[in-house]
Amino acid sequence: MAGPQHQAVYATDEYGRPFIIVREQQRKSRLNGTDAIKSHILAAKTVANILKTSLGPRGLDKILISADGDITVTNDGATILAEMEVEHQIAKLLVQLSKSQDDEIGDGTTGVVVLAGALLEQTEQLLDRGIHPIRIADGFERACHVAVEHLNKISDVIEFSVEHPENLLKTAMTSLGSKIVSKSHAKFAKLAVDAVLSVADLERKEVDFELIKVDGKMGGSM
């Protein structure tokens, strides 16, 4: 029997089909206004804080266990978020953010989520000062343009070619420094650079990653 706190009423419609009315719905409340926005910010910050400790060369790996009992050990932001079962809609947006970063750039999946979380954290102070969310969003839009312009001013052109891939190797080694292959990352960096250069269109500065296949083989060593 249901207790007084969880009463349910059994009823039938005009055709005699049964249905149950749950009284608990009356006690549910909806958040609105600033409270709703703050709850969304909290959800995004929670996801960002989970990823924060896996950022950088001293970042900690996460152990993820699926419903089937499969174990994944990684510090890659996109992998962590893809393996996590995220229910909150705003948290799901951060999962999509890291996925689009992975698809577009292939690196920085943790950084982009942590940055989004940090920006949202700052918005709480602006909300408390009574600034409208639309004005805050417009401010971020303008700040983005300023940041991109500044980056264009201070950016350097890094020269490389098929004959001289040294700068590409340095870049690959930096990216692999915090990954699980870090013990032999010079070897993996060369492997990655050779694979990319063999399919890259250097004139258009484009790489079709569909042309690179990763094969898993049993046995052997790293």
C-alpha positions as a Python dict, from the first residue, in 0.01 Angstrom:
ca = {
    (1, 'M'): (0, 0, 0),
    (2, 'A'): (117, 352, -73),
    (3, 'G'): (173, 568, 233),
    (4, 'P'): (3, 907, 286),
    (5, 'Q'): (302, 1083, 127),
    (6, 'H'): (275, 890, -202),
    (7, 'Q'): (-98, 840, -255),
    (8, 'A'): (-209, 728, -598),
    (9, 'V'): (-568, 705, -714),
    (10, 'Y'): (-687, 427, -943),
    (11, 'A'): (-949, 551, -1190),
    (12, 'T'): (-1109, 450, -1521),
    (13, 'D'): (-1202, 656, -1824),
    (14, 'E'): (-1538, 653, -2004),
    (15, 'Y'): (-1438, 337, -2195),
    (16, 'G'): (-1346, 152, -1877),
    (17, 'R'): (-969, 170, -1936),
    (18, 'P'): (-774, 204, -1609),
    (19, 'F'): (-524, 481, -1531),
    (20, 'I'): (-345, 601, -1217),
    (21, 'I'): (-338, 958, -1086),
    (22, 'V'): (-24, 1030, -880),
    (23, 'R'): (-73, 1303, -621),
    (24, 'E'): (301, 1369, -594),
    (25, 'Q'): (286, 1601, -898),
    (26, 'Q'): (124, 1873, -681),
    (27, 'R'): (441, 1909, -473),
    (28, 'K'): (669, 1962, -773),
    (29, 'S'): (770, 2323, -832),
    (30, 'R'): (921, 2492, -1134),
    (31, 'L'): (1219, 2724, -1113),
    (32, 'N'): (1197, 3044, -1312),
    (33, 'G'): (1390, 3365, -1369),
    (34, 'T'): (1734, 3401, -1212),
    (35, 'D'): (1694, 3085, -1000),
    (36, 'A'): (1650, 2874, -1315),
    (37, 'I'): (1956, 3030, -1480),
    (38, 'K'): (2164, 2971, -1165),
    (39, 'S'): (2062, 2604, -1155),
    (40, 'H'): (2176, 2571, -1518),
    (41, 'I'): (2508, 2739, -1434),
    (42, 'L'): (2554, 2498, -1142),
    (43, 'A'): (2499, 2197, -1373),
    (44, 'A'): (2757, 2328, -1622),
    (45, 'K'): (3008, 2408, -1343),
    (46, 'T'): (2969, 2056, -1203),
    (47, 'V'): (3067, 1901, -1537),
    (48, 'A'): (3357, 2148, -1580),
    (49, 'N'): (3486, 2069, -1228),
    (50, 'I'): (3491, 1696, -1306),
    (51, 'L'): (3711, 1763, -1610),
    (52, 'K'): (3928, 2029, -1444),
    (53, 'T'): (4153, 1778, -1267),
    (54, 'S'): (4233, 1599, -1595),
    (55, 'L'): (4373, 1916, -1761),
    (56, 'G'): (4740, 1972, -1833),
    (57, 'P'): (5057, 1758, -1827),
    (58, 'R'): (5000, 1671, -1459),
    (59, 'G'): (4632, 1597, -1521),
    (60, 'L'): (4482, 1291, -1355),
    (61, 'D'): (4325, 1012, -1557),
    (62, 'K'): (3962, 919, -1494),
    (63, 'I'): (3838, 561, -1460),
    (64, 'L'): (3496, 517, -1620),
    (65, 'I'): (3294, 197, -1585),
    (66, 'S'): (3006, 139, -1827),
    (67, 'A'): (2681, -43, -1747),
    (68, 'D'): (2830, -354, -1913),
    (69, 'G'): (3134, -340, -1685),
    (70, 'D'): (3377, -212, -1954),
    (71, 'I'): (3653, 1, -1802),
    (72, 'T'): (3792, 311, -1974),
    (73, 'V'): (4096, 497, -1836),
    (74, 'T'): (4147, 837, -2001),
    (75, 'N'): (4214, 1207, -1947),
    (76, 'D'): (4068, 1308, -2285),
    (77, 'G'): (3778, 1547, -2226),
    (78, 'A'): (3565, 1430, -2519),
    (79, 'T'): (3606, 1063, -2420),
    (80, 'I'): (3518, 1131, -2054),
    (81, 'L'): (3205, 1325, -2148),
    (82, 'A'): (3100, 1071, -2413),
    (83, 'E'): (3132, 784, -2162),
    (84, 'M'): (2958, 969, -1878),
    (85, 'E'): (2580, 933, -1853),
    (86, 'V'): (2475, 1297, -1848),
    (87, 'E'): (2103, 1364, -1791),
    (88, 'H'): (2083, 1743, -1743),
    (89, 'Q'): (2012, 1929, -2069),
    (90, 'I'): (2267, 2205, -2001),
    (91, 'A'): (2532, 1947, -1913),
    (92, 'K'): (2448, 1774, -2244),
    (93, 'L'): (2528, 2102, -2422),
    (94, 'L'): (2880, 2087, -2274),
    (95, 'V'): (2912, 1730, -2406),
    (96, 'Q'): (2819, 1860, -2753),
    (97, 'L'): (3066, 2149, -2709),
    (98, 'S'): (3356, 1910, -2645),
    (99, 'K'): (3243, 1687, -2935),
    (100, 'S'): (3234, 1978, -3182),
    (101, 'Q'): (3579, 2089, -3058),
    (102, 'D'): (3704, 1733, -3117),
    (103, 'D'): (3549, 1718, -3466),
    (104, 'E'): (3676, 2064, -3568),
    (105, 'I'): (4024, 2079, -3408),
    (106, 'G'): (4091, 1735, -3260),
    (107, 'D'): (4244, 1874, -2940),
    (108, 'G'): (4154, 2103, -2651),
    (109, 'T'): (3836, 1915, -2562),
    (110, 'T'): (3897, 1950, -2187),
    (111, 'G'): (4013, 2312, -2208),
    (112, 'V'): (3704, 2431, -2395),
    (113, 'V'): (3467, 2282, -2134),
    (114, 'V'): (3669, 2418, -1839),
    (115, 'L'): (3677, 2762, -2007),
    (116, 'A'): (3298, 2753, -2060),
    (117, 'G'): (3252, 2658, -1694),
    (118, 'A'): (3479, 2943, -1580),
    (119, 'L'): (3292, 3197, -1796),
    (120, 'L'): (2956, 3079, -1658),
    (121, 'E'): (3096, 3109, -1305),
    (122, 'Q'): (3169, 3477, -1373),
    (123, 'T'): (2816, 3534, -1503),
    (124, 'E'): (2673, 3457, -1157),
    (125, 'Q'): (2832, 3775, -1020),
    (126, 'L'): (2687, 3974, -1312),
    (127, 'L'): (2340, 3825, -1253),
    (128, 'D'): (2362, 3919, -884),
    (129, 'R'): (2427, 4277, -992),
    (130, 'G'): (2097, 4272, -1184),
    (131, 'I'): (2242, 4263, -1537),
    (132, 'H'): (2004, 4098, -1785),
    (133, 'P'): (2117, 3759, -1932),
    (134, 'I'): (2082, 3891, -2289),
    (135, 'R'): (2320, 4179, -2209),
    (136, 'I'): (2568, 3933, -2056),
    (137, 'A'): (2549, 3716, -2371),
    (138, 'D'): (2605, 4025, -2592),
    (139, 'G'): (2906, 4115, -2376),
    (140, 'F'): (3056, 3770, -2430),
    (141, 'E'): (2999, 3807, -2805),
    (142, 'R'): (3186, 4139, -2812),
    (143, 'A'): (3464, 4003, -2586),
    (144, 'C'): (3506, 3712, -2827),
    (145, 'H'): (3564, 3951, -3121),
    (146, 'V'): (3820, 4147, -2917),
    (147, 'A'): (4000, 3823, -2817),
    (148, 'V'): (4009, 3691, -3176),
    (149, 'E'): (4145, 4024, -3306),
    (150, 'H'): (4418, 4021, -3039),
    (151, 'L'): (4509, 3660, -3120),
    (152, 'N'): (4541, 3750, -3489),
    (153, 'K'): (4779, 4035, -3396),
    (154, 'I'): (5010, 3824, -3178),
    (155, 'S'): (4999, 3500, -3382),
    (156, 'D'): (5309, 3370, -3562),
    (157, 'V'): (5328, 3176, -3887),
    (158, 'I'): (5497, 2843, -3822),
    (159, 'E'): (5676, 2721, -4134),
    (160, 'F'): (5671, 2352, -4222),
    (161, 'S'): (5684, 2130, -4527),
    (162, 'V'): (5692, 1760, -4613),
    (163, 'E'): (6074, 1781, -4624),
    (164, 'H'): (6094, 1975, -4293),
    (165, 'P'): (5823, 1851, -4056),
    (166, 'E'): (6017, 1940, -3737),
    (167, 'N'): (5765, 2201, -3619),
    (168, 'L'): (5478, 1960, -3674),
    (169, 'L'): (5662, 1697, -3467),
    (170, 'K'): (5708, 1948, -3182),
    (171, 'T'): (5335, 2028, -3192),
    (172, 'A'): (5237, 1660, -3194),
    (173, 'M'): (5473, 1583, -2904),
    (174, 'T'): (5324, 1869, -2699),
    (175, 'S'): (4972, 1738, -2762),
    (176, 'L'): (5068, 1380, -2673),
    (177, 'G'): (5262, 1481, -2360),
    (178, 'S'): (4960, 1436, -2130),
    (179, 'K'): (4815, 1131, -2305),
    (180, 'I'): (4855, 764, -2216),
    (181, 'V'): (5126, 721, -2484),
    (182, 'S'): (5354, 980, -2317),
    (183, 'K'): (5625, 718, -2237),
    (184, 'S'): (5701, 680, -2609),
    (185, 'H'): (5541, 993, -2746),
    (186, 'A'): (5825, 1076, -2988),
    (187, 'K'): (5747, 755, -3177),
    (188, 'F'): (5371, 823, -3176),
    (189, 'A'): (5423, 1188, -3277),
    (190, 'K'): (5621, 1076, -3584),
    (191, 'L'): (5352, 818, -3663),
    (192, 'A'): (5079, 1086, -3643),
    (193, 'V'): (5271, 1345, -3848),
    (194, 'D'): (5361, 1090, -4119),
    (195, 'A'): (4997, 981, -4140),
    (196, 'V'): (4869, 1339, -4168),
    (197, 'L'): (5129, 1451, -4423),
    (198, 'S'): (5057, 1150, -4644),
    (199, 'V'): (4690, 1257, -4687),
    (200, 'A'): (4706, 1636, -4630),
    (201, 'D'): (4623, 1891, -4901),
    (202, 'L'): (4896, 2143, -4811),
    (203, 'E'): (4782, 2404, -5066),
    (204, 'R'): (4432, 2427, -4918),
    (205, 'K'): (4562, 2349, -4565),
    (206, 'E'): (4306, 2073, -4523),
    (207, 'V'): (4323, 1717, -4390),
    (208, 'D'): (4050, 1461, -4452),
    (209, 'F'): (4076, 1243, -4140),
    (210, 'E'): (3845, 985, -4300),
    (211, 'L'): (4150, 881, -4506),
    (212, 'I'): (4344, 783, -4191),
    (213, 'K'): (4251, 448, -4042),
    (214, 'V'): (4345, 328, -3694),
    (215, 'D'): (4373, -49, -3662),
    (216, 'G'): (4379, -224, -3327),
    (217, 'K'): (4589, -540, -3303),
    (218, 'M'): (4610, -786, -3015),
    (219, 'G'): (4946, -849, -2845),
    (220, 'G'): (5272, -660, -2892),
    (221, 'S'): (5373, -358, -2686),
    (222, 'M'): (5325, 17, -2689),
}
